[in-house]
Amino acid sequence: MNRELIIDSNSSEVSIALLEDKNLVELNKEKTNNNFVVGDVFLGKVKKIMPGLNAAFVDVGHEKDAFLHYLDLGPQIKTFLKYTKLGILDKAHLTSHEKLRQEKDIEKSGKITQVLTSGQQILVQIAKEPISTKGPRVSTEISFPGRFLVLLPFSSKISISQKIKDKEERTRLKRLILSIKPNNYGVIIRTVAEHKKVAELDADLSNLVQKWESIIKKLPHLTAPKKVLSELDRTSAILRDNLNDSFNSVYVNDPILFEEAKTLLEKIAPDKKDIVKRYRGRSHIFEYFGIEKQLRSSFGKNVTIKSGVYLIIEHTEALHVIDINSGHRVNKEKSQEENALIVNLESAVEVARQLRLRDMGGIIVIDFIDMREAKNRRALFQKLKDEMAKDRAKHTILPPTKFGLVQITRQRVRPEMDVPILEQCPVCKGSGEIKSSYMLIDDIENNLNYLIQEQNETKLTLAIHPYIAAYLTKGFLSIQVNWFLKYRRWIKIRAVKTYHLLEYQFLNANNDIIKS
């Protein structure tokens, strides 16, 4: 698979498009002033404890307080709070993280009032960006993703990506991490760590440990609420998380981002540093790579696939609904069941792409075309699972019901991507109502009267929509003739097909526009 990253930077935001075999599959927009990105670490202050919700609201500097649930505290929250307090008091240097004695794990069914108090300063990490009227969701189970590993302070577990299937490789990786992992740290081994040497893993681990230690060193000089550590920007994070052998080009139109991306690759994958290229073309970078056209066809309520099959995507407060329609895609030589299977399999590919592209989260219900045979429903289920395997967001897919419905839950950590594809109507200006034809003729005549009586124009041409032009010139005593009798001047009428119904312009003898 050929993967390309196209980055468009302007003064207000950075747009990042991920292409797989020239098809747009992911679109990320990062505001340059977004201070609450998933992964950012803040020193916050507990504002309010809510025993009924078993949660707390934490001030992290956002207009809405962040939400922290008891289940997001982590089993070692007491050790975490103890070490954070040492950091704030500038006493963390008295004992290293590795030598810190861990407290007893808290109970899963415990109460938040047993752990936190109002006014307490606490380190939290953004787990979900602010969405709609809600503030950020935060967690004290802080994690630091690297190129090959994810570091978990105050944990001792070693987890391995399920996508690494080889048992021998899983055993090798676990043994390696055990030999290099400091005490009191947990590690998640990422898929890209497969077949990597110990030196690469150790370098990645050391870098992540330094991140955590740098946070603790900053604490004595901070007052909540304050950002302590910023997650990588979206460009760097996507490069870090997606980079593999199939990733062969990164095009950037901004000189600063170009240098940042190149520097990052020199650090995490030196052999890939030459894939970053500066785009210097005259046309917009998204237009040049065909992304703009794909955006226009991929967003909105109706999404059409090349074969004529189309999807209708509806959004409600509680869930998203996708309806599959065969359109004109019917093969007369095949049975209804065979046609339904072909359409459904083709639609499954587009559905998986739409979920990634729009970053749709929560509950998604897909109404596929009904299929009677169980083997066909199984084939559809497998196809959907295969396509969704490319999606990095956590998701669960349920098999098709007898009514052809497939239910998917997909992790939502940031607002859904929406690209407006509809433009305001130039005739009604978005109101849905237009001026009556009688009013239009009166308006034209008032302007005509002003140009002749006040401006003393001697030769006028009225450029107007063909439908209105026909109305003005029809009959022996047409409106055009009446104007001649009234003003003693012949008003030339020119029909312009490109004008909308209510558009018109007056031109003088030099064909200059003098009124529109």
XYZ file of C-alpha atoms in Angstrom:
516
model
C 0.000 0.000 0.000
C 1.276 3.456 -0.973
C 0.790 6.041 1.803
C 1.230 9.792 1.481
C 0.791 12.632 3.951
C -0.223 16.021 2.524
C 0.086 18.977 4.916
C -1.532 22.360 4.247
C -0.616 25.117 6.698
C -2.154 28.592 6.978
C -2.356 31.277 9.653
C -5.292 29.760 11.559
C -4.937 25.977 11.196
C -2.975 23.058 9.805
C -4.875 20.535 7.652
C -3.353 17.071 7.346
C -4.617 14.587 4.743
C -3.601 10.925 4.761
C -3.817 9.187 1.367
C -3.744 5.436 0.855
C -3.215 4.530 -2.802
C -4.285 8.121 -3.678
C -7.580 7.709 -1.759
C -8.263 10.153 1.080
C -8.809 8.126 4.276
C -8.047 10.552 7.117
C -8.334 14.306 7.504
C -7.125 16.172 10.575
C -7.464 19.881 11.237
C -5.418 21.404 14.032
C -6.137 24.957 15.170
C -2.945 26.859 15.864
C -4.457 28.133 19.143
C -5.818 24.794 20.400
C -4.568 24.451 23.961
C -6.445 21.284 24.901
C -5.203 18.440 22.719
C -5.435 14.749 23.608
C -2.197 13.806 25.377
C -1.448 17.222 26.901
C -0.549 17.097 30.607
C -1.828 19.791 32.992
C -1.356 20.675 36.630
C -4.992 21.189 37.576
C -6.923 22.036 40.708
C -9.891 20.005 41.951
C -12.813 22.459 41.899
C -15.719 20.277 42.936
C -16.270 16.694 44.110
C -19.503 15.074 42.857
C -20.211 11.973 45.026
C -23.374 11.185 43.055
C -21.350 10.886 39.834
C -18.334 9.443 41.676
C -16.323 12.056 39.810
C -14.623 15.409 40.202
C -14.423 18.573 38.135
C -10.878 19.851 37.654
C -9.831 23.354 36.610
C -7.272 23.056 33.786
C -7.745 26.560 32.387
C -10.607 25.764 29.991
C -13.860 27.749 30.219
C -15.533 24.471 31.253
C -13.966 22.428 34.048
C -12.527 19.063 33.023
C -14.357 15.877 34.056
C -12.413 13.240 36.026
C -14.213 9.981 36.866
C -13.135 7.619 39.650
C -12.437 4.856 37.095
C -9.959 7.177 35.328
C -7.826 7.584 38.455
C -5.920 4.336 37.984
C -5.188 1.714 40.650
C -1.974 3.447 41.799
C -3.516 6.904 42.266
C -2.295 7.137 45.896
C 1.335 6.588 44.819
C 0.796 9.022 41.953
C -0.561 11.730 44.290
C 2.260 11.168 46.787
C 4.956 11.590 44.123
C 3.156 14.626 42.603
C 3.067 16.276 46.045
C 6.813 15.643 46.475
C 7.339 17.301 43.094
C 5.262 20.375 44.013
C 7.179 20.711 47.315
C 10.491 20.348 45.405
C 11.333 17.144 47.283
C 11.088 14.645 44.420
C 14.885 14.551 44.163
C 15.033 12.924 47.631
C 13.750 9.670 46.159
C 13.822 8.496 42.548
C 10.724 7.207 40.757
C 12.243 3.731 40.552
C 12.835 3.542 44.330
C 9.475 4.969 45.378
C 7.478 2.555 47.544
C 4.113 1.881 45.929
C 0.905 2.254 47.914
C -1.861 -0.325 47.906
C -4.115 -0.313 44.814
C -7.453 1.440 45.318
C -10.655 -0.603 45.051
C -12.525 -0.556 41.738
C -15.812 0.022 43.587
C -14.386 2.783 45.821
C -15.522 6.388 46.209
C -13.742 9.432 44.823
C -14.177 11.226 48.160
C -11.739 8.687 49.643
C -9.007 9.808 47.232
C -9.443 13.475 46.249
C -10.319 16.668 48.123
C -11.555 20.017 46.867
C -8.718 22.477 46.182
C -6.131 19.727 45.728
C -3.516 20.182 42.966
C -3.299 17.176 40.664
C -1.564 16.160 37.438
C -4.028 15.143 34.717
C -3.808 14.219 31.033
C -6.387 15.180 28.393
C -8.225 12.007 27.340
C -10.938 13.720 25.263
C -10.873 17.188 23.776
C -13.726 19.619 24.587
C -16.718 18.586 22.461
C -19.787 20.810 21.979
C -20.767 22.230 25.400
C -18.658 19.727 27.359
C -15.250 20.464 28.817
C -12.264 18.141 28.371
C -12.264 14.664 29.890
C -9.106 13.912 31.834
C -7.326 10.990 33.440
C -4.564 10.568 36.020
C -3.406 7.353 34.319
C -0.793 9.310 32.408
C 0.799 7.641 29.397
C 3.538 8.738 27.002
C 3.402 7.303 23.477
C 6.703 6.875 21.655
C 7.700 5.434 18.299
C 7.808 1.806 19.491
C 6.549 1.898 23.089
C 4.014 3.574 25.369
C 5.266 4.359 28.889
C 2.950 4.089 31.917
C 4.350 5.539 35.170
C 3.318 3.709 38.383
C 2.432 0.509 36.578
C 4.336 -2.746 36.321
C 2.507 -4.428 33.450
C 3.972 -5.196 30.038
C 1.371 -5.396 27.272
C 1.957 -6.277 23.633
C -0.070 -5.142 20.638
C -2.533 -7.833 19.551
C -1.527 -7.175 15.944
C 1.809 -8.883 16.652
C 0.712 -12.494 16.083
C 4.025 -14.403 16.148
C 4.375 -16.093 19.575
C 8.181 -16.203 19.408
C 8.347 -12.498 18.582
C 5.963 -11.638 21.428
C 8.129 -13.623 23.853
C 11.310 -11.955 22.542
C 9.870 -8.452 22.900
C 8.572 -9.103 26.414
C 11.944 -10.496 27.499
C 13.773 -7.497 26.021
C 11.531 -4.932 27.733
C 11.841 -6.739 31.067
C 15.628 -6.447 30.802
C 15.642 -2.673 30.120
C 12.510 -1.403 31.894
C 13.114 0.649 35.071
C 11.178 -0.234 38.222
C 7.700 1.289 38.783
C 7.051 1.705 35.052
C 4.654 -0.176 32.804
C 5.115 -0.504 29.046
C 2.833 -1.152 26.066
C 4.732 -2.542 23.079
C 3.382 -1.076 19.828
C 2.948 -2.947 16.548
C 5.858 -1.135 14.869
C 8.225 -2.580 17.525
C 8.031 -5.969 15.795
C 11.531 -7.258 14.869
C 13.220 -4.108 16.256
C 16.581 -4.346 18.007
C 17.098 -3.712 21.710
C 19.079 -0.510 21.039
C 16.101 1.098 19.239
C 13.662 0.069 21.964
C 15.987 1.248 24.726
C 16.475 4.662 23.088
C 12.708 5.097 22.767
C 12.141 4.035 26.388
C 14.840 6.387 27.722
C 13.296 9.303 25.836
C 9.873 8.599 27.386
C 11.287 8.262 30.920
C 12.982 11.648 30.492
C 9.602 13.154 29.544
C 8.058 12.014 32.826
C 11.050 13.175 34.885
C 10.961 16.603 33.176
C 7.338 17.023 34.293
C 8.171 16.356 37.941
C 11.100 18.823 37.795
C 8.778 21.597 36.534
C 6.185 21.227 39.321
C 7.820 23.397 42.049
C 7.674 26.426 39.729
C 4.042 26.023 38.604
C 0.660 27.096 39.965
C -2.514 25.362 38.827
C -4.044 25.561 36.300
C -1.014 25.261 34.021
C 0.013 23.151 31.042
C 3.044 21.058 31.944
C 3.679 19.121 28.748
C 2.307 19.392 25.218
C 1.645 16.300 23.173
C 3.279 16.339 19.759
C 1.383 18.434 17.230
C -0.951 16.472 14.951
C 1.590 16.419 12.113
C 4.300 14.827 14.256
C 1.846 12.496 16.014
C 0.495 11.175 12.702
C 4.023 10.675 11.395
C 5.007 8.853 14.583
C 1.914 6.614 14.640
C 1.596 5.834 10.926
C 5.182 5.643 9.752
C 6.032 2.270 8.231
C 7.603 0.843 5.079
C 4.539 1.737 2.969
C 4.805 5.411 3.959
C 6.789 6.955 1.143
C 5.980 10.678 0.820
C 5.236 13.682 3.028
C 4.468 16.928 1.192
C 4.440 20.206 3.146
C 3.691 23.706 1.856
C 5.055 25.534 4.919
C 8.856 25.986 5.357
C 8.749 25.831 9.187
C 6.624 22.650 9.274
C 8.860 21.171 6.597
C 11.932 21.590 8.823
C 10.061 20.288 11.913
C 8.900 17.144 10.086
C 12.370 16.516 8.702
C 13.953 16.947 12.146
C 11.438 14.535 13.705
C 12.140 11.856 11.092
C 15.888 12.269 11.529
C 15.324 11.449 15.198
C 12.822 8.563 14.992
C 13.566 7.078 11.558
C 16.756 8.437 9.939
C 16.338 6.186 6.906
C 13.031 7.937 6.141
C 14.147 11.575 6.410
C 14.242 12.035 2.607
C 10.531 11.279 2.186
C 9.684 14.800 3.442
C 9.348 17.138 0.471
C 8.575 20.856 0.237
C 5.656 21.684 -2.048
C 6.342 24.807 -4.126
C 3.601 24.602 -6.774
C 1.415 27.562 -7.758
C -1.928 25.833 -7.249
C -3.233 25.025 -3.775
C -1.562 21.883 -2.395
C -4.911 20.099 -1.802
C -6.071 20.865 -5.341
C -2.804 19.625 -6.853
C -3.085 16.233 -5.123
C -6.819 15.887 -5.861
C -7.810 16.158 -2.196
C -10.177 19.101 -2.636
C -12.272 17.157 -5.140
C -12.381 14.099 -2.855
C -13.462 16.306 0.066
C -16.381 17.691 -1.918
C -17.562 14.206 -2.854
C -16.917 12.563 0.522
C -18.726 14.893 2.923
C -22.353 15.873 3.175
C -25.498 13.803 3.590
C -25.165 11.785 0.357
C -21.927 10.040 -0.608
C -21.767 8.363 -4.023
C -19.382 5.530 -4.904
C -18.064 5.291 -8.486
C -20.239 2.292 -9.335
C -23.424 4.282 -8.598
C -23.978 2.857 -5.124
C -24.548 5.638 -2.613
C -24.652 6.140 1.157
C -27.008 8.392 3.097
C -25.428 9.517 6.373
C -27.641 11.001 9.092
C -26.543 12.297 12.489
C -28.726 12.366 15.590
C -27.990 13.348 19.177
C -27.529 9.717 20.242
C -26.060 7.956 17.192
C -25.101 8.031 13.517
C -27.149 6.191 10.887
C -25.810 5.088 7.482
C -28.218 3.767 4.850
C -26.886 1.782 1.876
C -28.613 2.239 -1.511
C -27.785 0.280 -4.670
C -28.667 3.152 -7.023
C -28.384 1.880 -10.623
C -25.972 -0.911 -9.703
C -27.975 -3.982 -10.765
C -26.612 -6.877 -12.795
C -29.516 -8.611 -14.557
C -27.511 -11.810 -14.964
C -27.193 -12.202 -11.187
C -29.842 -12.957 -8.600
C -31.103 -10.386 -6.093
C -29.056 -12.074 -3.350
C -25.847 -11.892 -5.413
C -26.459 -8.255 -6.298
C -27.089 -7.407 -2.649
C -23.827 -9.074 -1.600
C -21.796 -7.208 -4.246
C -23.319 -3.850 -3.234
C -22.857 -4.529 0.485
C -19.214 -5.585 0.138
C -18.459 -2.479 -1.920
C -20.283 -0.292 0.592
C -18.397 -1.824 3.534
C -15.143 -0.413 2.123
C -16.635 3.075 1.857
C -18.279 2.885 5.299
C -14.930 2.062 6.945
C -13.317 4.930 5.033
C -16.070 7.374 6.046
C -15.710 6.524 9.743
C -11.971 7.271 9.593
C -12.336 10.316 7.359
C -15.056 12.015 9.423
C -13.691 10.615 12.705
C -17.217 9.552 13.620
C -17.481 8.240 17.181
C -20.079 6.758 19.499
C -22.751 4.416 18.144
C -23.024 3.893 14.371
C -25.886 1.861 12.865
C -25.537 0.760 9.228
C -28.544 -0.436 7.256
C -27.112 -2.756 4.605
C -29.287 -4.313 1.887
C -31.035 -7.416 3.254
C -29.417 -10.770 2.520
C -31.170 -14.052 3.312
C -28.211 -16.414 3.255
C -26.136 -16.655 6.453
C -22.884 -17.227 4.523
C -23.346 -13.873 2.758
C -23.952 -12.085 6.058
C -20.773 -13.692 7.418
C -18.856 -12.550 4.313
C -20.064 -8.980 4.865
C -19.117 -9.091 8.549
C -15.612 -10.328 7.720
C -15.154 -7.697 4.999
C -16.161 -4.940 7.397
C -13.778 -6.252 10.075
C -10.919 -6.401 7.558
C -11.514 -2.823 6.435
C -11.947 -1.524 9.981
C -8.661 -3.196 10.984
C -6.930 -0.250 9.276
C -8.597 2.097 11.769
C -6.414 3.050 14.757
C -9.402 4.127 16.883
C -10.780 1.507 19.269
C -13.966 -0.018 17.885
C -16.341 -2.947 18.246
C -18.399 -4.456 15.397
C -21.463 -6.635 15.936
C -22.548 -9.179 13.260
C -25.440 -8.223 10.928
C -28.922 -8.813 12.346
C -31.595 -10.610 10.356
C -32.806 -7.154 9.290
C -29.389 -6.338 7.774
C -28.371 -3.872 10.499
C -24.749 -3.686 11.652
C -23.878 -1.875 14.879
C -20.459 -0.344 15.483
C -19.122 1.511 18.500
C -16.070 3.645 17.818
C -13.909 5.613 20.191
C -14.467 9.360 20.121
C -11.713 11.565 21.556
C -12.175 14.773 19.536
C -15.027 16.528 17.696
C -16.242 14.885 14.491
C -14.667 16.217 11.320
C -17.087 18.227 9.197
C -16.282 19.896 5.886
C -19.057 22.194 4.583
C -19.742 21.360 0.931
C -22.906 23.404 0.391
C -22.671 27.051 -0.612
C -25.218 29.777 0.052
C -27.714 30.216 -2.783
C -26.803 33.426 -4.679
C -30.499 34.032 -5.455
C -32.181 33.708 -2.048
C -29.051 34.289 0.113
C -29.965 31.244 2.201
C -33.497 32.383 3.065
C -35.257 29.888 0.785
C -37.426 32.673 -0.650
C -36.889 34.932 -3.680
C -38.333 38.236 -4.795
C -41.491 37.936 -6.920
C -41.209 38.569 -10.671
C -43.446 41.673 -10.354
C -41.063 43.153 -7.801
C -38.091 42.346 -10.031
C -39.582 44.255 -13.030
C -40.407 47.216 -10.755
C -36.862 47.181 -9.432
C -35.420 47.148 -12.972
C -37.697 50.001 -14.074
C -36.814 52.129 -11.051
C -33.121 51.758 -11.884
C -33.833 52.447 -15.553
C -35.736 55.622 -14.666
C -32.832 56.816 -12.485
C -30.188 56.145 -15.173
C -32.127 58.001 -17.879
C -33.651 60.875 -15.884
C -30.852 61.525 -13.372
C -27.707 60.200 -15.080
C -28.820 61.114 -18.600
C -27.539 57.854 -20.095
C -28.280 57.803 -23.838
C -27.522 54.199 -24.773
C -28.298 51.388 -22.329
C -28.099 47.617 -22.470
C -29.886 45.413 -19.928
C -28.107 42.061 -19.374
C -30.445 39.564 -17.751
C -31.416 35.896 -17.395
C -32.935 34.440 -20.639
C -36.246 33.632 -18.913
C -36.739 37.253 -17.800
C -35.427 38.537 -21.146
C -38.167 36.569 -22.940
C -40.786 38.017 -20.575
C -39.622 41.591 -21.316
C -39.586 41.187 -25.105
C -42.639 39.008 -25.794
C -45.620 40.384 -27.753
C -46.227 43.369 -30.029
C -46.604 45.770 -27.096
C -43.914 44.230 -24.916
C -42.439 45.837 -21.817
C -39.379 46.728 -23.922
C -41.589 48.620 -26.407
C -43.417 50.384 -23.554
C -40.064 51.564 -22.207
C -39.257 53.016 -25.665
C -42.567 54.872 -25.779
C -42.094 56.172 -22.223
C -38.414 57.227 -22.348
C -37.992 57.748 -26.112
C -34.899 55.544 -26.006
C -34.466 51.956 -27.105
C -33.216 49.726 -24.287
C -31.274 46.812 -25.712
C -31.904 43.527 -23.845
C -29.186 40.862 -23.778
C -29.924 37.330 -22.502
C -27.053 35.849 -20.441
C -27.333 32.129 -19.699
C -24.847 32.225 -16.802
C -26.932 34.695 -14.761
C -29.187 33.390 -12.028
C -32.907 34.150 -12.278
C -32.904 37.503 -10.435
C -29.520 38.762 -11.596
C -29.281 41.725 -13.961
C -26.869 44.501 -14.958
C -27.093 47.785 -16.895
C -24.261 48.557 -19.331
C -23.484 51.899 -21.009
C -22.351 52.616 -24.584
C -18.819 51.424 -23.724
C -20.165 48.143 -22.306
C -19.127 49.206 -18.802
C -21.325 48.011 -15.930
C -23.027 51.044 -14.399
C -25.702 49.357 -12.279
C -26.228 45.828 -10.997
